XYZ file of C-alpha atoms in Angstrom:
565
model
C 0.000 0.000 0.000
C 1.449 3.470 -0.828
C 1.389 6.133 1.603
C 3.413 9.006 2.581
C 4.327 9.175 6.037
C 4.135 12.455 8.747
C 7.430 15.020 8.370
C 8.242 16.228 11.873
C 7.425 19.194 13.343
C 10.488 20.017 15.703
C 13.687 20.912 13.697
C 17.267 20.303 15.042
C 17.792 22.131 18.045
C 14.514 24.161 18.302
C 11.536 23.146 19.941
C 8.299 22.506 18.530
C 7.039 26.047 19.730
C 9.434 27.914 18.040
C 9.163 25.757 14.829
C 5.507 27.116 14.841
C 7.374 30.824 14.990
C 9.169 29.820 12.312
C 6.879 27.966 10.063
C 4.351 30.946 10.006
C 7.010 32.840 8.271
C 5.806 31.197 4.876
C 6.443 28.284 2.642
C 10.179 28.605 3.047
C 10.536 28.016 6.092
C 8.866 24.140 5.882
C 11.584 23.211 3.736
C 13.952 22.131 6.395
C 11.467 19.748 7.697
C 12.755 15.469 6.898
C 9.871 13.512 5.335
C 9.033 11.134 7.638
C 8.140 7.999 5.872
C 7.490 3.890 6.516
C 10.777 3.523 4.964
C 13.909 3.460 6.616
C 15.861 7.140 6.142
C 19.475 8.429 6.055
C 21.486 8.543 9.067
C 21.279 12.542 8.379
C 17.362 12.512 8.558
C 17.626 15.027 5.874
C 15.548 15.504 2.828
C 16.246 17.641 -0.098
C 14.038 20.585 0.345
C 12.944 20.470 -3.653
C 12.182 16.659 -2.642
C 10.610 16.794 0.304
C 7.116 17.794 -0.483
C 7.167 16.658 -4.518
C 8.409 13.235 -3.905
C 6.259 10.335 -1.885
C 7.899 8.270 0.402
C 6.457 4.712 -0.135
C 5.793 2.057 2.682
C 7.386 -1.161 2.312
C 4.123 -3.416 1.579
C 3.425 -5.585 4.893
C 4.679 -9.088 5.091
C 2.034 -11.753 2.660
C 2.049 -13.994 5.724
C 2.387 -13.914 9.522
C 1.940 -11.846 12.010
C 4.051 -10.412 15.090
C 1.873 -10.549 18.516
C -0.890 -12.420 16.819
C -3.568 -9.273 16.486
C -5.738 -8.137 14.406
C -8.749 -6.885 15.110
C -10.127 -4.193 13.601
C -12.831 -2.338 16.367
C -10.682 -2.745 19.827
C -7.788 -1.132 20.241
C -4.703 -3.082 20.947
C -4.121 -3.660 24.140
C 0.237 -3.353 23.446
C 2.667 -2.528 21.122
C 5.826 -3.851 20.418
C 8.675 -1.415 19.716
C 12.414 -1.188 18.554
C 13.756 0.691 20.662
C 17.409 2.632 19.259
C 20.034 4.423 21.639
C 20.781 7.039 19.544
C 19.244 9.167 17.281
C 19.702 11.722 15.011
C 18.469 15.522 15.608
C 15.203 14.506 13.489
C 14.965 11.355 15.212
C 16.231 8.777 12.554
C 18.146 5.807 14.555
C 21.679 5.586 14.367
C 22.491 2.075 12.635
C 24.059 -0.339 15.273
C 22.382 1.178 18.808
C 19.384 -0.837 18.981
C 18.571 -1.367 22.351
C 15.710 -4.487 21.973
C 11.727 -5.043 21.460
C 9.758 -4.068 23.866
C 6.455 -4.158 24.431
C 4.333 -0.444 25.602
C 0.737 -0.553 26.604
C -0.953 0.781 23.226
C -2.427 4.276 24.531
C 0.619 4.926 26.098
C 2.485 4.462 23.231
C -0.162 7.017 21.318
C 0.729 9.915 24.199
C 3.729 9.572 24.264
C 4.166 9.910 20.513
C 1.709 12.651 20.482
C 3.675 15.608 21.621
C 6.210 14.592 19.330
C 4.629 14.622 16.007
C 2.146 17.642 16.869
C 2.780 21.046 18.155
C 1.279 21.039 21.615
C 0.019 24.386 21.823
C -2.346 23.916 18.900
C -6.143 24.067 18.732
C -7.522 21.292 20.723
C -9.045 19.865 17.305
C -5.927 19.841 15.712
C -4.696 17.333 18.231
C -7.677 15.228 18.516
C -6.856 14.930 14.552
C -3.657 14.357 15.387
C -4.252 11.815 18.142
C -6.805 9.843 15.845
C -4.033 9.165 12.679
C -1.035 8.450 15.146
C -3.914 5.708 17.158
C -4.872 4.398 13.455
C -1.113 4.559 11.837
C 0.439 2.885 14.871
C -2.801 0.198 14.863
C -2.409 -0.224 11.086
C 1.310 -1.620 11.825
C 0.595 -3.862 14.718
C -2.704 -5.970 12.215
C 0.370 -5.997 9.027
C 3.329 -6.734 10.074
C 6.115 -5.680 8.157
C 8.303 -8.710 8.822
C 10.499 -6.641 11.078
C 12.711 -7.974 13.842
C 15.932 -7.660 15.861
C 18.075 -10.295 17.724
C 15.119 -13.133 17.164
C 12.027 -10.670 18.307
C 9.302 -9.071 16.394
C 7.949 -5.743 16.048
C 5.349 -3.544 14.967
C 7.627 -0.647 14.563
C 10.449 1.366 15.386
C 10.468 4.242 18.064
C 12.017 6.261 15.195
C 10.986 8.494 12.166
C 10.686 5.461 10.041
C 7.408 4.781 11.878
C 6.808 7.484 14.481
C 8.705 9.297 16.904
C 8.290 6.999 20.442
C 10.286 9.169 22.924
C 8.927 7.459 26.607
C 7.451 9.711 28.742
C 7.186 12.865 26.751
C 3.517 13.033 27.118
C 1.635 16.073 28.286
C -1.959 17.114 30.018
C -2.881 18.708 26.733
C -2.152 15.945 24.538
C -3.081 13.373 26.839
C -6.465 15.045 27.016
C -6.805 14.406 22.760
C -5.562 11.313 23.322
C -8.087 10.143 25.907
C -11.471 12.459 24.187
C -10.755 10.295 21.108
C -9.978 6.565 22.091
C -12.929 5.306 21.997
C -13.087 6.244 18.393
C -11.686 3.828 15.369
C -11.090 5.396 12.050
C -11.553 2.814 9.187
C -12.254 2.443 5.256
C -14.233 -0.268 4.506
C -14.000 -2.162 7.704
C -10.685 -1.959 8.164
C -7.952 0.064 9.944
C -5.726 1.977 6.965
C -2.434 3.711 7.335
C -3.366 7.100 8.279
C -0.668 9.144 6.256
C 0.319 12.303 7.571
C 2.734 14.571 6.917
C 3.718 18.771 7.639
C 1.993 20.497 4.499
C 0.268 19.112 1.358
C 1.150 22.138 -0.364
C 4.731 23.599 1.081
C 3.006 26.069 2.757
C 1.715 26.229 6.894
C -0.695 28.848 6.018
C -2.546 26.666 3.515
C -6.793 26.589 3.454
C -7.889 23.442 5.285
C -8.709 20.718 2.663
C -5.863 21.788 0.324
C -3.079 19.872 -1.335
C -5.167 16.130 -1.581
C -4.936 16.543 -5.495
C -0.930 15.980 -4.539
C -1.168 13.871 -1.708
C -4.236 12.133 -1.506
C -5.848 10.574 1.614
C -2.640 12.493 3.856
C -3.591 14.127 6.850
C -1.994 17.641 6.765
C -0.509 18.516 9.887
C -0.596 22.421 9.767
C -3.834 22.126 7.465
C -5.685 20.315 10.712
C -4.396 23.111 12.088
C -6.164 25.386 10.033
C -8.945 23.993 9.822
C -8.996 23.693 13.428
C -8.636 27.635 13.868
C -11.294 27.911 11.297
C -13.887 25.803 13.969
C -13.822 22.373 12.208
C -13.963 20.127 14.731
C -11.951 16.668 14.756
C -14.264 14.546 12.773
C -14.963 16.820 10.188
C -10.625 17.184 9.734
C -10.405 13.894 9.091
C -12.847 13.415 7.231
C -11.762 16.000 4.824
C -8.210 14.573 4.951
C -9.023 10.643 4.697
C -12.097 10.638 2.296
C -14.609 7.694 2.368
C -13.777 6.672 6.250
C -15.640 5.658 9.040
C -15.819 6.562 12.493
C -17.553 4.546 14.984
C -16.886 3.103 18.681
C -14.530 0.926 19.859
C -15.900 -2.333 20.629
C -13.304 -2.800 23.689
C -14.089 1.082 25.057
C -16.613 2.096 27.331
C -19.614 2.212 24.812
C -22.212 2.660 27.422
C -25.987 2.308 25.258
C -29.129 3.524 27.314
C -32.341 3.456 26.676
C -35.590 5.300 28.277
C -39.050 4.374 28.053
C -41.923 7.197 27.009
C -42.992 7.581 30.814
C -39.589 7.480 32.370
C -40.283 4.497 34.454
C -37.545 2.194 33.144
C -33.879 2.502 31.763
C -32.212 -0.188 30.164
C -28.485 -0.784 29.953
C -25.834 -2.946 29.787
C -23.807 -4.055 32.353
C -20.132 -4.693 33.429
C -20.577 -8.406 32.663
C -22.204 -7.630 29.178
C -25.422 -8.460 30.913
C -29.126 -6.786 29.280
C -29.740 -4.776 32.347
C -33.248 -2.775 33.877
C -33.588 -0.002 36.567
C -37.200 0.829 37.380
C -39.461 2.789 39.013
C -41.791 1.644 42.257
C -43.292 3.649 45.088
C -41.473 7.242 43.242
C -38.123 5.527 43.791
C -35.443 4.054 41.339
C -35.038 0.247 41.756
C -32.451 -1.725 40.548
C -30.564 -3.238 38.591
C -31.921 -6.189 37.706
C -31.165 -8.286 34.475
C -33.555 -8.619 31.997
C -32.493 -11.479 30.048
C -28.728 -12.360 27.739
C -25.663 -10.847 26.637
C -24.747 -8.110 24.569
C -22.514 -8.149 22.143
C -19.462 -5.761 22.665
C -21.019 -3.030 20.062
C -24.325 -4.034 20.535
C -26.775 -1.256 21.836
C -29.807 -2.082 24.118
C -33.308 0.146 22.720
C -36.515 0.087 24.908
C -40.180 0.493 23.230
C -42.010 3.284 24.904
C -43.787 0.818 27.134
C -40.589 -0.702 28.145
C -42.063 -4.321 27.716
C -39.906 -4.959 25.371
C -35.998 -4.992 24.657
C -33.977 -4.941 21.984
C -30.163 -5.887 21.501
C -27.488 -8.151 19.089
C -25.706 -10.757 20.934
C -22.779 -12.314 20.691
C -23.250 -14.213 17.675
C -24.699 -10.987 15.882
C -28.667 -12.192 15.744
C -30.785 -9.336 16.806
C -32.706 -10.459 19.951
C -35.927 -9.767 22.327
C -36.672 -9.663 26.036
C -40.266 -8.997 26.790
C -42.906 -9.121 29.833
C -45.289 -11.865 29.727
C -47.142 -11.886 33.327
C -45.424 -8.991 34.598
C -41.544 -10.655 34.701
C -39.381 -10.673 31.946
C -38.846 -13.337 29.446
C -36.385 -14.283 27.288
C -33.847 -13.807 24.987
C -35.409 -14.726 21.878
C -33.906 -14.488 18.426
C -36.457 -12.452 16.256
C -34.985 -12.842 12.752
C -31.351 -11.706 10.792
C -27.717 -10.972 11.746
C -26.216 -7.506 12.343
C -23.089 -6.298 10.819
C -20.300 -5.260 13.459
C -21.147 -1.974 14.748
C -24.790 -1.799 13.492
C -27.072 0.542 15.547
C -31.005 -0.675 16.207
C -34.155 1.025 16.205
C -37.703 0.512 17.235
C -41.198 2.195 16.478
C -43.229 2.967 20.030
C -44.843 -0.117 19.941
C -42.406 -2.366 19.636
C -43.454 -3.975 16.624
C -41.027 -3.016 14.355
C -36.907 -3.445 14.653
C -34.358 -2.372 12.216
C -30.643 -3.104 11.907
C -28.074 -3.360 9.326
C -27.562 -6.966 7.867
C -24.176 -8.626 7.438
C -24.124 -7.309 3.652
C -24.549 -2.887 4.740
C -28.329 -3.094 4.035
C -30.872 -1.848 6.193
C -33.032 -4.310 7.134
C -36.461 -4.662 9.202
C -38.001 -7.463 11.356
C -41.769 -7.184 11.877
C -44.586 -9.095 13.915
C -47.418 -10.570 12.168
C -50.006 -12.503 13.484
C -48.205 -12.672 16.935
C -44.738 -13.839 15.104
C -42.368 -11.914 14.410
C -41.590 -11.891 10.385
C -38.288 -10.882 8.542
C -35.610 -9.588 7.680
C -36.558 -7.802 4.834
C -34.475 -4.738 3.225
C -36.351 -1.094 3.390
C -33.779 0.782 0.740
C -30.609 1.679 0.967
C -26.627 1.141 3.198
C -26.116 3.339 5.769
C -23.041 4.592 6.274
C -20.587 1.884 8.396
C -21.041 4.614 11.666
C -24.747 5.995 11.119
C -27.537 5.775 13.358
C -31.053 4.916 12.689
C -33.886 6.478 14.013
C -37.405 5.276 14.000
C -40.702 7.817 14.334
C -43.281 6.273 16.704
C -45.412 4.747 14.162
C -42.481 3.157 12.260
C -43.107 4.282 8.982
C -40.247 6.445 8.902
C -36.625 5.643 9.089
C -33.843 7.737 9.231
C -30.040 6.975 8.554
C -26.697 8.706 7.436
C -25.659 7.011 3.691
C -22.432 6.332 2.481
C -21.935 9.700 0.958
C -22.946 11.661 4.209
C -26.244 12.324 3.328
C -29.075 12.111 5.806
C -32.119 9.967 4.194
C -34.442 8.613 4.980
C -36.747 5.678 3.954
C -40.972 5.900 4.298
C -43.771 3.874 3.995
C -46.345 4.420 0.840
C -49.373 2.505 0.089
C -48.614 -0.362 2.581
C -45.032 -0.881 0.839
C -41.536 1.219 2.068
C -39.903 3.720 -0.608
C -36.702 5.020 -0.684
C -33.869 6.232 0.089
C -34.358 9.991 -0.078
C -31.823 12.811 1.137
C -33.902 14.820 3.529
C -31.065 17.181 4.132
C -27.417 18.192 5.181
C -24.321 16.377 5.416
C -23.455 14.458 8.921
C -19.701 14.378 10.066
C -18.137 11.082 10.845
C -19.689 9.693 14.101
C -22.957 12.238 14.169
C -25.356 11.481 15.968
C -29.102 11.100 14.592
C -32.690 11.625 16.335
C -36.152 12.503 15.500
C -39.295 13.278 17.090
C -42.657 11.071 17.325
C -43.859 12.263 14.176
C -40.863 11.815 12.168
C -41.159 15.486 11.200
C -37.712 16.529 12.532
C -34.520 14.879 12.549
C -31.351 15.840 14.075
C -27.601 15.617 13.499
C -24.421 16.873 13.441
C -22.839 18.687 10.434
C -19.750 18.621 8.634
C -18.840 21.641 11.252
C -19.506 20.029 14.051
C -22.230 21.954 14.411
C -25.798 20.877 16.019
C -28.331 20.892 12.800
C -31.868 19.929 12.059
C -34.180 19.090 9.270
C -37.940 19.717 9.307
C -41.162 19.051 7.148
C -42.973 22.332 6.023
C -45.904 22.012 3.346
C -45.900 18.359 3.367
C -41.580 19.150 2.315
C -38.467 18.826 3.973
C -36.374 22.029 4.789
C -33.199 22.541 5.778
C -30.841 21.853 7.307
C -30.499 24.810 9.768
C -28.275 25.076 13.264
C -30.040 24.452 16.574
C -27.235 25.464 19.191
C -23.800 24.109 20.244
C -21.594 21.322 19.187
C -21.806 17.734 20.279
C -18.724 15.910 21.571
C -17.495 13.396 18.720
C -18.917 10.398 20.487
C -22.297 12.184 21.609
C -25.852 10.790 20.800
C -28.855 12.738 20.640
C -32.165 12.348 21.738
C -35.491 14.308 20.455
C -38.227 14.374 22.933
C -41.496 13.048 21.685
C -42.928 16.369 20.373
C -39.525 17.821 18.837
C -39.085 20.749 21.213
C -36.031 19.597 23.712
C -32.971 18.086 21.796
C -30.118 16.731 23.870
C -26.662 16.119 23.901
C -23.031 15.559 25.343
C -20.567 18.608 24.338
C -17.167 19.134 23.984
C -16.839 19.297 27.720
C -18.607 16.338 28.730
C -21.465 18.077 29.989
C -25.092 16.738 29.423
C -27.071 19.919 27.378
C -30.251 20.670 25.993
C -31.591 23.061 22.968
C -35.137 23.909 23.599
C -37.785 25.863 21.144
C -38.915 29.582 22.937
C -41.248 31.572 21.234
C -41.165 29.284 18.101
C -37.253 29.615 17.605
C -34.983 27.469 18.822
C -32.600 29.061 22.247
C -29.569 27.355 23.831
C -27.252 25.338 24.533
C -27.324 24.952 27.946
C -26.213 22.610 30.375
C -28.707 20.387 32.559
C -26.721 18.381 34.947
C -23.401 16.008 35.059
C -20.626 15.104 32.747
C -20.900 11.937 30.869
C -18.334 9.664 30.452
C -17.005 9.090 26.961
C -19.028 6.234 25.302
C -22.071 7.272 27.271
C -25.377 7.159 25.858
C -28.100 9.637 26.329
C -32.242 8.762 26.266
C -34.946 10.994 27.087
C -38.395 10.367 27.999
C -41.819 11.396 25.591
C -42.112 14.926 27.747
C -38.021 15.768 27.475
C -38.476 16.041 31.059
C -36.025 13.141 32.182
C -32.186 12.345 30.965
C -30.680 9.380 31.076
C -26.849 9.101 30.604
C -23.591 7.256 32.317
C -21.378 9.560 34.765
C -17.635 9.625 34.230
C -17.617 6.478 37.074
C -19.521 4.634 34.845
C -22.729 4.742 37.190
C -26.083 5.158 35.256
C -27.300 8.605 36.192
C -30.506 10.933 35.913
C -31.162 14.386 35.113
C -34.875 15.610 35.430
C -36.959 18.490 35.708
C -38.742 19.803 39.077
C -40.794 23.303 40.016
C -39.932 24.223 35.861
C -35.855 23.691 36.653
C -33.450 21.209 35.626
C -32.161 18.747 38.703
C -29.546 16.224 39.199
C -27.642 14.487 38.355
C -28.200 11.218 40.502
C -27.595 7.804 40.383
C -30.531 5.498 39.273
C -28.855 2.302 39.386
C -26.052 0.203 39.013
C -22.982 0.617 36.628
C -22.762 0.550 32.639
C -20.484 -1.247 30.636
């Protein structure tokens, strides 16, 4: 695979800070920077300055067989790393031939912070990092699923703590970059499926002052370093960076992190979860109190969310084996799991109608798919129209004869019922970054999501039409869901802080955001009740918590219950 790899940001002698002092003088002064490529480089770690920018570095191609630590999975993290570790280096940080130290192995996200503040100037836009921190995660995963067939003295590794791969310098991490680091883990970057070599490199065009999304005609599917920069000053958030940079990817949650699914019933009387043990889980409401937990009935797959009807007598999940499965309440105790009909793809959300009656998914093959009950039996799958993109969302209006997803090109669409038969897929409006969220209302008249700004949007029937999309208020943290009351006046989310907010219609025009209660750990899901009076989430100690409104005022947050996955 060809790729060009990052070019440093610290020059011999000077420290990354004054390199950006330096850099902003104009294209000139990148010329000094080394390429930093998957090949091995000169002892000098210099580049010809008319090279460095117009001639790509190529990757050695990974090994055809084997593997060094025996990993490869594509939606958890690895859990280690193992490194070549070199005495000496060069002022660029090439090795110096004949001081290899040995392999050892580093705990993955360590690994990622301390090789952070190396390849990044620290005192960039927080954006910028969280770019930053997402292609040196993916670059350094890339190596550890393909090995190159590298090894020293009898002992594999993934790569060198060098500019050949990345510069590893052990405990050179900081509180800023640590903070990008940690905001983004439980986020995985992939093109179709799998984890890619996320090229990166100083400038695509020679210049630090270039326009965000410049230079890809050159260097296509590199992340620019001062470009995320840019772009980050111009208030592109992470996802949207990225997604400029490294078109066609996918972001979605890792399968080993804290992704924490909740789900509230219409009358806020029941939240379901899933446990520490992977367990379908239920707290509940009796006498005014919170009760709970208490199972409900099987195991969750890693990615698998959990989704309540709004009379909370039924549950909805994908277990282990990826078949989408049912609890329900027969005599008042729950029953089950029960297998209702088709396999899930890895990652694929699920959605209900109020009654129940309805589930969709998205099958094993990208399509989205539907399982129905008839005659007491439940029936399916069957395809409704079209493949959501691999880290959409769906959304279902009460009645379930709307559904709403983010396609491969962005788009939000959605998919309706006509005549007894579904139609579509039909753009409804907008572009959604990479990891949006998605929500609509009862009706299925407004549907929310985040836009290629990172930027809080909506769409919304008028005349029988769909409008927009126009901004609401605020921008959701990267791994925030959203949740749409029943009548489409309170819209919630996590933001870039953590905290829980809400944007809420005044006087017929949208006002806000504003914070309700509580910071939510990252991976936390959110649910709401019909009135948007009651917000369910998971607290940064990975208890399930409550927000809710009393005398006209937001309260909380407290506990309800027992502790998420």
């Amino acid at each position: 695979m060809s790729v060009i790899r990052g070019l440093r940001l610290t020059l011999s002698g000077v420290t990354a800070m004054a390199a950006l002092s330096v850099a902003m003088a104009g294209p000139a002064a990148a010329s000094p920077l080394p390429n930093k490529t998957g090949q091995p480089q000169p002892v000098s770690g210099q580049v010809a300055p008319s090279a460095l920018l117009s001639t790509p570095r190529v990757a050695a191609a990974p090994a055809a067989t084997g593997n060094c630590g025996g990993y490869s999975s594509d939606s958890t993290p690895p859990s280690s790393i193992r490194v070549l570790r070199y005495a000496q280096h060069t002022s660029v940080g090439a090795p110096v031939p004949g001081t290899e130290i040995g392999v050892v192995n580093v705990p993955f996200q360590e690994y990622v912070k301390d090789v952070l503040p190396s390849e990044w100037v620290t005192s960039w836009q927080s954006a910028s990092l969280q770019a930053g921190a997402m292609a040196v995660k993916t670059y350094a995963w890339y190596w550890v699923n393909n090995w190159r067939g590298g090894s020293y003295n009898g002992s594999c590794y993934n790569v060198d703590d060098s500019i050949n791969y990345q510069r590893y310098i052990p405990g050179s991490s900081t509180a800023v970059t640590n903070s990008a680091v940690q905001s983004t883990w439980n986020s995985v970057m992939t093109k179709n499926g799998s984890v890619f070599q996320a090229s990166y490199q100083a400038t695509l065009t020679g210049s630090p002052s270039e326009v965000c999304g410049t230079g890809l005609s050159r260097y296509p599917n590199t992340l620019s370093q001062w470009g995320s920069q840019n772009c980050a000053l111009a208030g592109h958030s992470w996802q949207s960076i990225v997604g400029a940079y490294y078109p066609g990817l996918s972001i979605g949650g890792s399968a080993g992190a804290a992704k924490s699914p909740v789900s509230m019933d219409a009358g806020a009387t029941h939240v379901a979860f899933i446990d520490g043990s992977g367990s379908v889980a239920n707290d509940w409401v009796s006498n005014g109190a919170w009760q709970g937990p208490s199972g409900l009935g099987g195991k969750a797959r890693a990615d698998s969310p959990v989704v309540l009807n709004a009379s909370a007598d039924h549950a909805f999940f994908i277990d282990a084996d990826g078949n989408v499965m049912n609890d329900w309440v027969s005599n008042g105790a729950w029953q089950g799991p029960s297998a209702i009909g088709g396999k899930a793809r890895p990652g694929s959300p699920i959605a209900t109608n109020a009654a129940g009656t309805l589930v969709a998914f998205v099958d094993t093959n990208g399509n989205l798919v539907n399982d129905w009950v008839s005659n007491r039996a439940w029936q399916g799958p069957s395809g409704l129209g079209g493949q959501p993109r691999g880290d959409s969302p769906l959304a279902f209006n009460a009645a379930g004869d709307h559904i709403f997803f983010i396609d491969g090109s962005g788009s939000v669409a959605n998919d309706w019922v006509s005549n007894g038969a579904w139609q579509g897929p039909s753009g409804v409006g907008g572009t959604a970054r990479a990891g949006s969220g998605l929500a609509t209302d009862a009706a299925g008249t407004h549907v929310a999501f985040v836009d290629t700004n990172g930027n809080l949007a909506n769409d919304w029937v008028s005349n029988g039409a769909w409008q927009g999309p126009s901004g609401l208020g605020g921008q959701p943290r990267g791994d925030s869901p959203l949740a749409f009351n029943a009548a489409g006046d309170h819209i919630f989310f996590i933001d870039g802080s953590g905290s829980v907010a809400n944007d809420w219609v005044s006087n017929g025009a949208w006002q806000g955001p504003s914070g309700i209660g509580g910071t939510a750990r990252a991976g936390s899901g959110l649910a709401t009740d019909a009135a948007g009076t009651h917000v369910a989430f998971v607290d940064t100690n990975g208890n399930l918590a409550n927000d809710w409104v009393s005398n006209g005022a937001w309260q909380g947050p407290s506990g309800l219950g027992g502790t998420s996955r």
